Amino acid sequence: MPRPWVYFFGNGKADGKSDMKNLLGGKGANLAEMNLLGLPVPPGFTITTEVCTAFYQNDKKYPEGLEEEVKQALAQVEAIMGAKFGDAKQPLLLSVRSGARASMPGMMDTILNLGLNDETVKGIIARSGDERFGYDSYRRFIQMYSDVVLDVDREFFEHQIEERKEHKKVRLDTELSAQDWKELVAVFKRHVLQMTGKPFPEDPKDQLWGAVGAVFSSWMNKRAIEYRRINGIPEEWGTAVNVQAMVFGNMGNDCATGVAFTRDPSTGEKRFFGEFLVNAQGEDVVAGIRTPQPINVVGKKHDNSALPSLEEVMPACYRDLVDIYQKLEKHYRDMQDIEFTIEKGKVWMLQTRTGKRTAQAAVKIAADMLAEGLIDRKTAVLRVNPSQLDQLLHPALDPKAKQLVIAKGLPASPGAATGKVVFSAEEAQHQSEKGEKVILVRLETSPEDIHGMHVAEGILTARGGMTSHAAVVARGMGKCCVTGCGDLAISYKERRMSVGEHVIQQGDWLTLNGSTGEVILGKVPTIEPELSGDFGAFMSWVDEFRKLKVRTNADTPHDAKVARRFGAEGIGLCRTEHMFFEGERIDAVREMILADDRKGREKALAKILPMQKGDFKGIFREMKDLPVTIRLLDPPLHEFLPHTDEEIQQVSEKIGLPFERIKKKLEALHEFNPMLGHRGCRLGISYPEIYEMQVRAIMEAACELAKDEGFKIIPEIMIPLVGHVNELAYMRRVTAETCERVLKEKGVQLTYLIGTMIELPRAALTADQVAREADFFSFGTNDLTQTTFGLSRDDAGKFLPAYLEKKILPEDPFVTLDVEGVGTLVKYAVELGRKTKPDLKVGICGEHGGDPRSVEFCHRIHLDYVSCSPYRVPVARLAAAHAALKEKETK
Ligand code: PEP
Ligand code: MG
């Protein structure tokens, strides 16, 4: 039998269940599951994601049989509700909502109160005994439907409401009467006729199919596409449509609507956390227009709120809700994000899903749930997303720095951010493209602002609560965010805001503390995070599961120290060229480059040697006896020379060489393709004395530390940019000779390794030969990507974005390893290398070593280690554990 297009749920029964998310979307699958758990859910049905796919494949036409299935499901809903869709006396009203596989908050459209027309509104009035409620619902429906389905600009409607309020000299929508809304309904409908040339659809069936079509179409709207792009959600997943009987949170003061999390999504603290609004409908809470009330007394105290909580206002409903949330958390064994509506004192569940959380909360919840026996260690490790972990490692505000706090909002998403103020998403994007750090300030955010939020350092809003759009989205992005900061008087037009006596113009510096909600004038310095408690314990569980070792790329003792704190197990890449720029040594480096002969170069190199030795000692000391791979000089020499005439003049005076000579040398060093030019081991072959000096510095440092301080260092000397085994054979000989000479001079016995980077396709393809001369391989996937694609690392930024936008490449290959192309070379080289030397040590030190998906690949092809920047070390550790655990699962 073919799979149905429609899945019914209601009254404790459901055709679907929670593990059918691919077909029913997250919302639909969980609505089914909540029914099976016996929780109060308004009955309804889910039109599957397969219909969405068919809809797009078939020129926006529905598959055969769908209409009949919808009819049957609707009949079941009608039977449960004792009401009929389109009936004048007992009308059934519906909500129509999207629901993709992965949650996409606020990205697609929703329509409420569907089924209302001039006849059914009378039935609703009779049923509720409230004419005002009837017409208020009707006008809301016309507004939503016109906006979402008929594409009529919503501004007209809002303007009409404002005018009417002015006319009646009232301030709030709630002060308008039934007659007002009734008249506005007529005005709205006339406007729709005028704008679309067709009357507003009166037939509820037309309304329903219009709404279903609009939800499917919203899968392809701009903001949904943008959200998918940022979050890596494939287009082919499609969305489901959930059609449900309406329950009303706006039928009076014994009604309410709210959202809640079963634990605090910011900190992970174990407390029921949420917000609600009395006499309000669904989207009002998330829209952030009215300030919501805390759900319980604990929350009220926590947020210092003067508003009464649900626990106080509707204690029986609150108790029901507590029962429900505890049941849900126990069932799903994870923190849930729920939506509910209270209609005349009865709680209805509209949604449950795994709650989005900050990294801090993710670690705490995983640790707590493990302690509570809800989950095991493996699950705890899998509960924290490696890419998210980065958030925990970001700097916070320096508490010693002076801070002029000018306002306080809600601590919606933790961390600290400092940047220049902008008041629109467009401006945020524009400024960030110019390299500015920006703080996006808005009255409230909406999905249209998503691109601006993405590039901003932090987000500040005047309105909205802890579950407003800004708060939810920022938390998901791991961005610092302060919401509901009512003291801000923002003028978009004048591009400025005032806070008390302070006036802040666009471009002024502002700082946010997302953990306290403080808004601080000016730029405040930040400090590195301290990691302890849950984090330390969590990372120790992570290490139980991973197979890959994690090293770091570090060029200074400071970086090495930071990396060790994050758990680095050695240095996978120490780029020595960065050391050449420091302080006075750049003069000696320039002298060396500008020298006419070997003797001249050796003289200058002798000046650099003690400094390099000092650098290496510092690094070795920080890493104790952990392995340290040091790469010999890699970049083309002209990178060290001055470029403008002014700079040349300065250097000429400093090192006492004529201007013209420097200029000539510069011309001689000029290359058309420096990345493919005189760099890497090619330098070592042309000027062996440079590499000799570096090798001597490494070995002398290691020997002296061994002799004087008892270190047991095994230096790993790495030759860059090898393409042919003979290059490595030559360099190996020269290097080994220097090593032996130093060992003899120092009278020390010490093991050293000589290995190579594999960063050219030819080296990868002949890795069996290269391995003969190498004690280890380290994949330089930055250059390997550059040379495999023939794509310049330095210039690709100009056209790569277009490649990503047009989906010519699925992602930036310099960020996530191109497994099919570059990855095939890497895999092949590992196999060939180990054929020659079965115990060849193999790692990766390109930027991909800190990218979770690339780490997973490295695990699969059995590398020994990945090496990444210090702050990415915990990310790589966790990614390595995930890779190992997931592999076990699929076996
Ligand atoms: C590489 O090419 O991947 C690498 C690590 O070296 P660099 O980035 O210094 O060229
Ligand atoms: Mg390289």
PDB file of C-alpha atoms in Angstrom, residues 383-639:
ATOM      1  CA  ARG A 383      23.950  15.911  23.706  1.00  0.00           C
ATOM      2  CA  VAL A 384      26.436  18.724  23.193  1.00  0.00           C
ATOM      3  CA  ASN A 385      26.981  19.857  19.663  1.00  0.00           C
ATOM      4  CA  PRO A 386      30.691  20.317  18.850  1.00  0.00           C
ATOM      5  CA  SER A 387      30.181  23.467  16.788  1.00  0.00           C
ATOM      6  CA  GLN A 388      28.199  24.961  19.640  1.00  0.00           C
ATOM      7  CA  LEU A 389      30.905  24.354  22.203  1.00  0.00           C
ATOM      8  CA  ASP A 390      32.812  27.257  20.763  1.00  0.00           C
ATOM      9  CA  GLN A 391      30.403  29.609  22.575  1.00  0.00           C
ATOM     10  CA  LEU A 392      31.697  28.507  25.943  1.00  0.00           C
ATOM     11  CA  LEU A 393      35.195  29.382  25.029  1.00  0.00           C
ATOM     12  CA  HIS A 394      34.612  32.957  24.040  1.00  0.00           C
ATOM     13  CA  PRO A 395      35.883  35.826  26.102  1.00  0.00           C
ATOM     14  CA  ALA A 396      33.719  37.590  28.687  1.00  0.00           C
ATOM     15  CA  LEU A 397      33.898  41.220  29.806  1.00  0.00           C
ATOM     16  CA  ASP A 398      36.874  42.055  31.952  1.00  0.00           C
ATOM     17  CA  PRO A 399      35.360  42.635  35.408  1.00  0.00           C
ATOM     18  CA  LYS A 400      38.204  44.971  36.271  1.00  0.00           C
ATOM     19  CA  ALA A 401      37.462  47.253  33.335  1.00  0.00           C
ATOM     20  CA  LYS A 402      35.383  50.348  33.967  1.00  0.00           C
ATOM     21  CA  GLN A 403      31.835  49.822  32.829  1.00  0.00           C
ATOM     22  CA  LEU A 404      29.276  52.544  32.462  1.00  0.00           C
ATOM     23  CA  VAL A 405      26.032  50.606  32.569  1.00  0.00           C
ATOM     24  CA  ILE A 406      23.344  52.745  30.993  1.00  0.00           C
ATOM     25  CA  ALA A 407      20.461  50.291  30.872  1.00  0.00           C
ATOM     26  CA  LYS A 408      19.447  46.787  31.760  1.00  0.00           C
ATOM     27  CA  GLY A 409      17.398  44.372  29.743  1.00  0.00           C
ATOM     28  CA  LEU A 410      16.863  40.625  29.901  1.00  0.00           C
ATOM     29  CA  PRO A 411      19.906  38.327  29.760  1.00  0.00           C
ATOM     30  CA  ALA A 412      18.623  36.517  26.679  1.00  0.00           C
ATOM     31  CA  SER A 413      21.813  34.858  25.449  1.00  0.00           C
ATOM     32  CA  PRO A 414      25.093  34.861  27.397  1.00  0.00           C
ATOM     33  CA  GLY A 415      28.536  36.069  26.453  1.00  0.00           C
ATOM     34  CA  ALA A 416      29.874  39.511  25.784  1.00  0.00           C
ATOM     35  CA  ALA A 417      29.905  41.642  22.689  1.00  0.00           C
ATOM     36  CA  THR A 418      31.315  44.989  21.824  1.00  0.00           C
ATOM     37  CA  GLY A 419      30.829  46.836  18.577  1.00  0.00           C
ATOM     38  CA  LYS A 420      29.503  49.843  16.740  1.00  0.00           C
ATOM     39  CA  VAL A 421      25.779  50.437  16.906  1.00  0.00           C
ATOM     40  CA  VAL A 422      23.637  49.892  13.809  1.00  0.00           C
ATOM     41  CA  PHE A 423      19.873  50.053  13.620  1.00  0.00           C
ATOM     42  CA  SER A 424      19.078  47.821  10.673  1.00  0.00           C
ATOM     43  CA  ALA A 425      20.039  44.412   9.402  1.00  0.00           C
ATOM     44  CA  GLU A 426      21.105  45.969   6.095  1.00  0.00           C
ATOM     45  CA  GLU A 427      23.447  48.375   7.833  1.00  0.00           C
ATOM     46  CA  ALA A 428      24.804  45.532   9.956  1.00  0.00           C
ATOM     47  CA  GLN A 429      25.661  43.592   6.841  1.00  0.00           C
ATOM     48  CA  HIS A 430      27.091  46.624   5.085  1.00  0.00           C
ATOM     49  CA  GLN A 431      29.343  47.555   8.017  1.00  0.00           C
ATOM     50  CA  SER A 432      30.462  44.022   8.672  1.00  0.00           C
ATOM     51  CA  GLU A 433      31.467  43.654   5.037  1.00  0.00           C
ATOM     52  CA  LYS A 434      33.729  46.636   5.666  1.00  0.00           C
ATOM     53  CA  GLY A 435      35.263  44.745   8.555  1.00  0.00           C
ATOM     54  CA  GLU A 436      33.482  46.605  11.362  1.00  0.00           C
ATOM     55  CA  LYS A 437      32.190  44.823  14.443  1.00  0.00           C
ATOM     56  CA  VAL A 438      28.575  45.786  15.002  1.00  0.00           C
ATOM     57  CA  ILE A 439      25.868  45.591  17.621  1.00  0.00           C
ATOM     58  CA  LEU A 440      22.435  45.331  16.030  1.00  0.00           C
ATOM     59  CA  VAL A 441      19.870  47.406  17.920  1.00  0.00           C
ATOM     60  CA  ARG A 442      16.166  46.931  17.092  1.00  0.00           C
ATOM     61  CA  LEU A 443      12.812  47.569  18.707  1.00  0.00           C
ATOM     62  CA  GLU A 444      12.292  43.856  18.213  1.00  0.00           C
ATOM     63  CA  THR A 445      13.635  41.490  15.613  1.00  0.00           C
ATOM     64  CA  SER A 446      11.771  39.496  13.038  1.00  0.00           C
ATOM     65  CA  PRO A 447      12.878  36.769  10.674  1.00  0.00           C
ATOM     66  CA  GLU A 448      13.679  39.447   8.087  1.00  0.00           C
ATOM     67  CA  ASP A 449      16.550  40.554  10.296  1.00  0.00           C
ATOM     68  CA  ILE A 450      18.248  37.186  10.233  1.00  0.00           C
ATOM     69  CA  HIS A 451      21.149  38.178   7.974  1.00  0.00           C
ATOM     70  CA  GLY A 452      21.910  41.188  10.155  1.00  0.00           C
ATOM     71  CA  MET A 453      21.794  39.081  13.312  1.00  0.00           C
ATOM     72  CA  HIS A 454      24.140  36.613  11.743  1.00  0.00           C
ATOM     73  CA  VAL A 455      26.901  39.158  11.136  1.00  0.00           C
ATOM     74  CA  ALA A 456      26.402  41.153  14.355  1.00  0.00           C
ATOM     75  CA  GLU A 457      28.557  40.581  17.429  1.00  0.00           C
ATOM     76  CA  GLY A 458      25.531  41.023  19.630  1.00  0.00           C
ATOM     77  CA  ILE A 459      21.864  41.936  19.496  1.00  0.00           C
ATOM     78  CA  LEU A 460      19.934  44.392  21.647  1.00  0.00           C
ATOM     79  CA  THR A 461      16.176  44.866  21.531  1.00  0.00           C
ATOM     80  CA  ALA A 462      13.855  47.279  23.290  1.00  0.00           C
ATOM     81  CA  ARG A 463      10.942  44.861  23.400  1.00  0.00           C
ATOM     82  CA  GLY A 464      10.328  41.167  23.795  1.00  0.00           C
ATOM     83  CA  GLY A 465      10.973  38.578  26.481  1.00  0.00           C
ATOM     84  CA  MET A 466      13.273  35.629  26.951  1.00  0.00           C
ATOM     85  CA  THR A 467      11.392  33.665  24.325  1.00  0.00           C
ATOM     86  CA  SER A 468      11.064  36.478  21.794  1.00  0.00           C
ATOM     87  CA  HIS A 469      12.366  35.981  18.302  1.00  0.00           C
ATOM     88  CA  ALA A 470      15.598  37.824  19.092  1.00  0.00           C
ATOM     89  CA  ALA A 471      16.256  35.688  22.180  1.00  0.00           C
ATOM     90  CA  VAL A 472      15.547  32.333  20.559  1.00  0.00           C
ATOM     91  CA  VAL A 473      17.483  33.037  17.384  1.00  0.00           C
ATOM     92  CA  ALA A 474      20.493  34.598  19.139  1.00  0.00           C
ATOM     93  CA  ARG A 475      20.750  31.674  21.530  1.00  0.00           C
ATOM     94  CA  GLY A 476      20.691  29.283  18.621  1.00  0.00           C
ATOM     95  CA  MET A 477      23.464  31.273  16.943  1.00  0.00           C
ATOM     96  CA  GLY A 478      25.437  31.414  20.180  1.00  0.00           C
ATOM     97  CA  LYS A 479      25.358  35.181  20.060  1.00  0.00           C
ATOM     98  CA  CYS A 480      25.243  37.514  22.981  1.00  0.00           C
ATOM     99  CA  CYS A 481      21.789  39.077  23.178  1.00  0.00           C
ATOM    100  CA  VAL A 482      19.908  41.440  25.495  1.00  0.00           C
ATOM    101  CA  THR A 483      16.146  41.780  24.965  1.00  0.00           C
ATOM    102  CA  GLY A 484      13.261  43.738  26.450  1.00  0.00           C
ATOM    103  CA  CYS A 485      15.383  46.749  27.305  1.00  0.00           C
ATOM    104  CA  GLY A 486      12.471  49.147  27.754  1.00  0.00           C
ATOM    105  CA  ASP A 487      14.665  52.163  28.563  1.00  0.00           C
ATOM    106  CA  LEU A 488      15.801  52.528  24.984  1.00  0.00           C
ATOM    107  CA  ALA A 489      14.112  55.212  22.904  1.00  0.00           C
ATOM    108  CA  ILE A 490      15.042  54.206  19.380  1.00  0.00           C
ATOM    109  CA  SER A 491      14.566  56.333  16.296  1.00  0.00           C
ATOM    110  CA  TYR A 492      15.243  54.338  13.144  1.00  0.00           C
ATOM    111  CA  LYS A 493      14.805  57.442  11.064  1.00  0.00           C
ATOM    112  CA  GLU A 494      17.406  59.480  12.877  1.00  0.00           C
ATOM    113  CA  ARG A 495      19.585  56.417  13.389  1.00  0.00           C
ATOM    114  CA  ARG A 496      20.037  57.029  17.038  1.00  0.00           C
ATOM    115  CA  MET A 497      18.690  56.043  20.398  1.00  0.00           C
ATOM    116  CA  SER A 498      18.545  57.697  23.735  1.00  0.00           C
ATOM    117  CA  VAL A 499      18.863  56.005  27.080  1.00  0.00           C
ATOM    118  CA  GLY A 500      18.217  58.422  29.907  1.00  0.00           C
ATOM    119  CA  GLU A 501      20.610  61.308  29.345  1.00  0.00           C
ATOM    120  CA  HIS A 502      22.776  59.362  26.871  1.00  0.00           C
ATOM    121  CA  VAL A 503      22.335  59.721  23.156  1.00  0.00           C
ATOM    122  CA  ILE A 504      23.890  57.004  21.009  1.00  0.00           C
ATOM    123  CA  GLN A 505      24.311  57.561  17.308  1.00  0.00           C
ATOM    124  CA  GLN A 506      24.853  54.936  14.651  1.00  0.00           C
ATOM    125  CA  GLY A 507      28.555  54.096  14.690  1.00  0.00           C
ATOM    126  CA  ASP A 508      29.042  54.744  18.408  1.00  0.00           C
ATOM    127  CA  TRP A 509      30.598  51.939  20.449  1.00  0.00           C
ATOM    128  CA  LEU A 510      28.365  49.901  22.713  1.00  0.00           C
ATOM    129  CA  THR A 511      28.967  46.784  24.783  1.00  0.00           C
ATOM    130  CA  LEU A 512      26.512  44.097  25.835  1.00  0.00           C
ATOM    131  CA  ASN A 513      26.696  41.602  28.631  1.00  0.00           C
ATOM    132  CA  GLY A 514      24.362  38.825  27.583  1.00  0.00           C
ATOM    133  CA  SER A 515      24.739  37.057  30.899  1.00  0.00           C
ATOM    134  CA  THR A 516      23.450  39.963  33.017  1.00  0.00           C
ATOM    135  CA  GLY A 517      21.418  41.943  30.485  1.00  0.00           C
ATOM    136  CA  GLU A 518      23.580  45.005  30.978  1.00  0.00           C
ATOM    137  CA  VAL A 519      24.006  47.585  28.253  1.00  0.00           C
ATOM    138  CA  ILE A 520      27.303  49.409  28.595  1.00  0.00           C
ATOM    139  CA  LEU A 521      28.453  52.596  26.940  1.00  0.00           C
ATOM    140  CA  GLY A 522      31.628  52.415  24.845  1.00  0.00           C
ATOM    141  CA  LYS A 523      34.121  49.631  24.247  1.00  0.00           C
ATOM    142  CA  VAL A 524      34.990  47.290  27.109  1.00  0.00           C
ATOM    143  CA  PRO A 525      37.966  44.894  27.103  1.00  0.00           C
ATOM    144  CA  THR A 526      37.305  41.181  27.355  1.00  0.00           C
ATOM    145  CA  ILE A 527      38.998  38.304  29.155  1.00  0.00           C
ATOM    146  CA  GLU A 528      39.427  34.656  28.402  1.00  0.00           C
ATOM    147  CA  PRO A 529      36.966  32.215  29.935  1.00  0.00           C
ATOM    148  CA  GLU A 530      37.740  30.003  32.902  1.00  0.00           C
ATOM    149  CA  LEU A 531      36.720  26.437  32.365  1.00  0.00           C
ATOM    150  CA  SER A 532      35.869  24.287  35.321  1.00  0.00           C
ATOM    151  CA  GLY A 533      33.127  22.327  37.057  1.00  0.00           C
ATOM    152  CA  ASP A 534      30.675  20.701  34.684  1.00  0.00           C
ATOM    153  CA  PHE A 535      32.816  21.579  31.701  1.00  0.00           C
ATOM    154  CA  GLY A 536      35.882  19.808  33.061  1.00  0.00           C
ATOM    155  CA  ALA A 537      33.880  16.715  33.969  1.00  0.00           C
ATOM    156  CA  PHE A 538      32.092  16.754  30.632  1.00  0.00           C
ATOM    157  CA  MET A 539      35.340  16.978  28.683  1.00  0.00           C
ATOM    158  CA  SER A 540      36.753  14.059  30.658  1.00  0.00           C
ATOM    159  CA  TRP A 541      33.801  11.910  29.538  1.00  0.00           C
ATOM    160  CA  VAL A 542      34.409  13.128  25.999  1.00  0.00           C
ATOM    161  CA  ASP A 543      37.976  11.863  26.194  1.00  0.00           C
ATOM    162  CA  GLU A 544      36.790   8.404  27.202  1.00  0.00           C
ATOM    163  CA  PHE A 545      35.200   7.906  23.809  1.00  0.00           C
ATOM    164  CA  ARG A 546      37.467   9.530  21.290  1.00  0.00           C
ATOM    165  CA  LYS A 547      40.192   7.715  19.371  1.00  0.00           C
ATOM    166  CA  LEU A 548      41.794  10.701  17.664  1.00  0.00           C
ATOM    167  CA  LYS A 549      44.374  12.701  19.541  1.00  0.00           C
ATOM    168  CA  VAL A 550      43.958  16.452  19.452  1.00  0.00           C
ATOM    169  CA  ARG A 551      46.923  18.748  19.098  1.00  0.00           C
ATOM    170  CA  THR A 552      47.076  22.463  18.518  1.00  0.00           C
ATOM    171  CA  ASN A 553      48.527  24.893  16.025  1.00  0.00           C
ATOM    172  CA  ALA A 554      50.545  27.287  18.160  1.00  0.00           C
ATOM    173  CA  ASP A 555      53.473  29.559  17.423  1.00  0.00           C
ATOM    174  CA  THR A 556      53.993  31.172  20.801  1.00  0.00           C
ATOM    175  CA  PRO A 557      54.323  30.004  24.413  1.00  0.00           C
ATOM    176  CA  HIS A 558      51.104  31.909  25.175  1.00  0.00           C
ATOM    177  CA  ASP A 559      49.099  30.055  22.521  1.00  0.00           C
ATOM    178  CA  ALA A 560      50.625  26.811  23.702  1.00  0.00           C
ATOM    179  CA  LYS A 561      49.526  27.566  27.253  1.00  0.00           C
ATOM    180  CA  VAL A 562      45.951  28.406  26.238  1.00  0.00           C
ATOM    181  CA  ALA A 563      45.796  25.243  24.164  1.00  0.00           C
ATOM    182  CA  ARG A 564      47.035  23.075  27.016  1.00  0.00           C
ATOM    183  CA  ARG A 565      44.332  24.494  29.227  1.00  0.00           C
ATOM    184  CA  PHE A 566      41.855  23.409  26.594  1.00  0.00           C
ATOM    185  CA  GLY A 567      43.352  19.927  26.587  1.00  0.00           C
ATOM    186  CA  ALA A 568      45.746  19.961  23.641  1.00  0.00           C
ATOM    187  CA  GLU A 569      47.933  16.861  23.584  1.00  0.00           C
ATOM    188  CA  GLY A 570      50.824  18.448  21.752  1.00  0.00           C
ATOM    189  CA  ILE A 571      51.556  20.882  18.977  1.00  0.00           C
ATOM    190  CA  GLY A 572      50.729  19.706  15.490  1.00  0.00           C
ATOM    191  CA  LEU A 573      52.001  22.799  13.751  1.00  0.00           C
ATOM    192  CA  CYS A 574      54.321  25.519  14.943  1.00  0.00           C
ATOM    193  CA  ARG A 575      54.687  27.974  12.070  1.00  0.00           C
ATOM    194  CA  THR A 576      58.141  29.464  12.496  1.00  0.00           C
ATOM    195  CA  GLU A 577      57.666  32.380  10.107  1.00  0.00           C
ATOM    196  CA  HIS A 578      55.504  34.261  12.584  1.00  0.00           C
ATOM    197  CA  MET A 579      58.501  34.389  14.891  1.00  0.00           C
ATOM    198  CA  PHE A 580      60.464  36.202  12.204  1.00  0.00           C
ATOM    199  CA  PHE A 581      58.319  39.294  12.433  1.00  0.00           C
ATOM    200  CA  GLU A 582      58.718  39.930  16.114  1.00  0.00           C
ATOM    201  CA  GLY A 583      60.568  42.970  17.481  1.00  0.00           C
ATOM    202  CA  GLU A 584      64.083  43.498  16.205  1.00  0.00           C
ATOM    203  CA  ARG A 585      64.510  40.157  14.581  1.00  0.00           C
ATOM    204  CA  ILE A 586      62.730  41.324  11.430  1.00  0.00           C
ATOM    205  CA  ASP A 587      65.776  43.537  10.791  1.00  0.00           C
ATOM    206  CA  ALA A 588      68.075  40.541  10.961  1.00  0.00           C
ATOM    207  CA  VAL A 589      65.691  38.582   8.729  1.00  0.00           C
ATOM    208  CA  ARG A 590      65.757  41.375   6.173  1.00  0.00           C
ATOM    209  CA  GLU A 591      69.512  41.548   6.376  1.00  0.00           C
ATOM    210  CA  MET A 592      69.608  37.832   5.690  1.00  0.00           C
ATOM    211  CA  ILE A 593      67.327  38.095   2.665  1.00  0.00           C
ATOM    212  CA  LEU A 594      69.177  41.083   1.248  1.00  0.00           C
ATOM    213  CA  ALA A 595      72.636  39.542   1.682  1.00  0.00           C
ATOM    214  CA  ASP A 596      74.518  38.822  -1.522  1.00  0.00           C
ATOM    215  CA  ASP A 597      75.954  35.458  -0.606  1.00  0.00           C
ATOM    216  CA  ARG A 598      75.841  32.585   1.806  1.00  0.00           C
ATOM    217  CA  LYS A 599      78.360  34.195   4.089  1.00  0.00           C
ATOM    218  CA  GLY A 600      76.279  37.318   4.408  1.00  0.00           C
ATOM    219  CA  ARG A 601      73.195  35.240   5.083  1.00  0.00           C
ATOM    220  CA  GLU A 602      74.960  33.164   7.718  1.00  0.00           C
ATOM    221  CA  LYS A 603      76.051  36.313   9.491  1.00  0.00           C
ATOM    222  CA  ALA A 604      72.475  37.525   9.740  1.00  0.00           C
ATOM    223  CA  LEU A 605      71.189  34.051  10.625  1.00  0.00           C
ATOM    224  CA  ALA A 606      73.602  33.934  13.543  1.00  0.00           C
ATOM    225  CA  LYS A 607      71.739  36.901  15.003  1.00  0.00           C
ATOM    226  CA  ILE A 608      68.383  35.140  14.610  1.00  0.00           C
ATOM    227  CA  LEU A 609      69.528  31.816  16.060  1.00  0.00           C
ATOM    228  CA  PRO A 610      69.465  32.723  19.774  1.00  0.00           C
ATOM    229  CA  MET A 611      66.064  34.335  19.399  1.00  0.00           C
ATOM    230  CA  GLN A 612      64.615  31.260  17.656  1.00  0.00           C
ATOM    231  CA  LYS A 613      66.151  29.027  20.287  1.00  0.00           C
ATOM    232  CA  GLY A 614      64.466  31.137  22.967  1.00  0.00           C
ATOM    233  CA  ASP A 615      61.130  30.807  21.183  1.00  0.00           C
ATOM    234  CA  PHE A 616      61.429  27.049  21.003  1.00  0.00           C
ATOM    235  CA  LYS A 617      62.452  26.735  24.624  1.00  0.00           C
ATOM    236  CA  GLY A 618      59.379  28.733  25.642  1.00  0.00           C
ATOM    237  CA  ILE A 619      57.119  26.477  23.625  1.00  0.00           C
ATOM    238  CA  PHE A 620      58.769  23.231  24.765  1.00  0.00           C
ATOM    239  CA  ARG A 621      58.425  24.350  28.373  1.00  0.00           C
ATOM    240  CA  GLU A 622      54.704  25.023  28.002  1.00  0.00           C
ATOM    241  CA  MET A 623      54.116  21.693  26.325  1.00  0.00           C
ATOM    242  CA  LYS A 624      56.194  19.790  28.886  1.00  0.00           C
ATOM    243  CA  ASP A 625      57.014  16.462  27.270  1.00  0.00           C
ATOM    244  CA  LEU A 626      54.153  16.441  24.806  1.00  0.00           C
ATOM    245  CA  PRO A 627      55.058  16.155  21.133  1.00  0.00           C
ATOM    246  CA  VAL A 628      55.839  19.384  19.284  1.00  0.00           C
ATOM    247  CA  THR A 629      55.964  19.562  15.510  1.00  0.00           C
ATOM    248  CA  ILE A 630      57.935  22.506  14.232  1.00  0.00           C
ATOM    249  CA  ARG A 631      57.686  23.451  10.622  1.00  0.00           C
ATOM    250  CA  LEU A 632      60.647  25.043   8.917  1.00  0.00           C
ATOM    251  CA  LEU A 633      60.250  28.322   7.065  1.00  0.00           C
ATOM    252  CA  ASP A 634      57.428  28.212   4.509  1.00  0.00           C
ATOM    253  CA  PRO A 635      56.411  31.555   2.952  1.00  0.00           C
ATOM    254  CA  PRO A 636      58.111  33.272   0.031  1.00  0.00           C
ATOM    255  CA  LEU A 637      60.823  35.630   1.221  1.00  0.00           C
ATOM    256  CA  HIS A 638      59.349  38.803  -0.229  1.00  0.00           C
ATOM    257  CA  GLU A 639      56.670  38.596   2.480  1.00  0.00           C
TER     258      GLU A 639
END
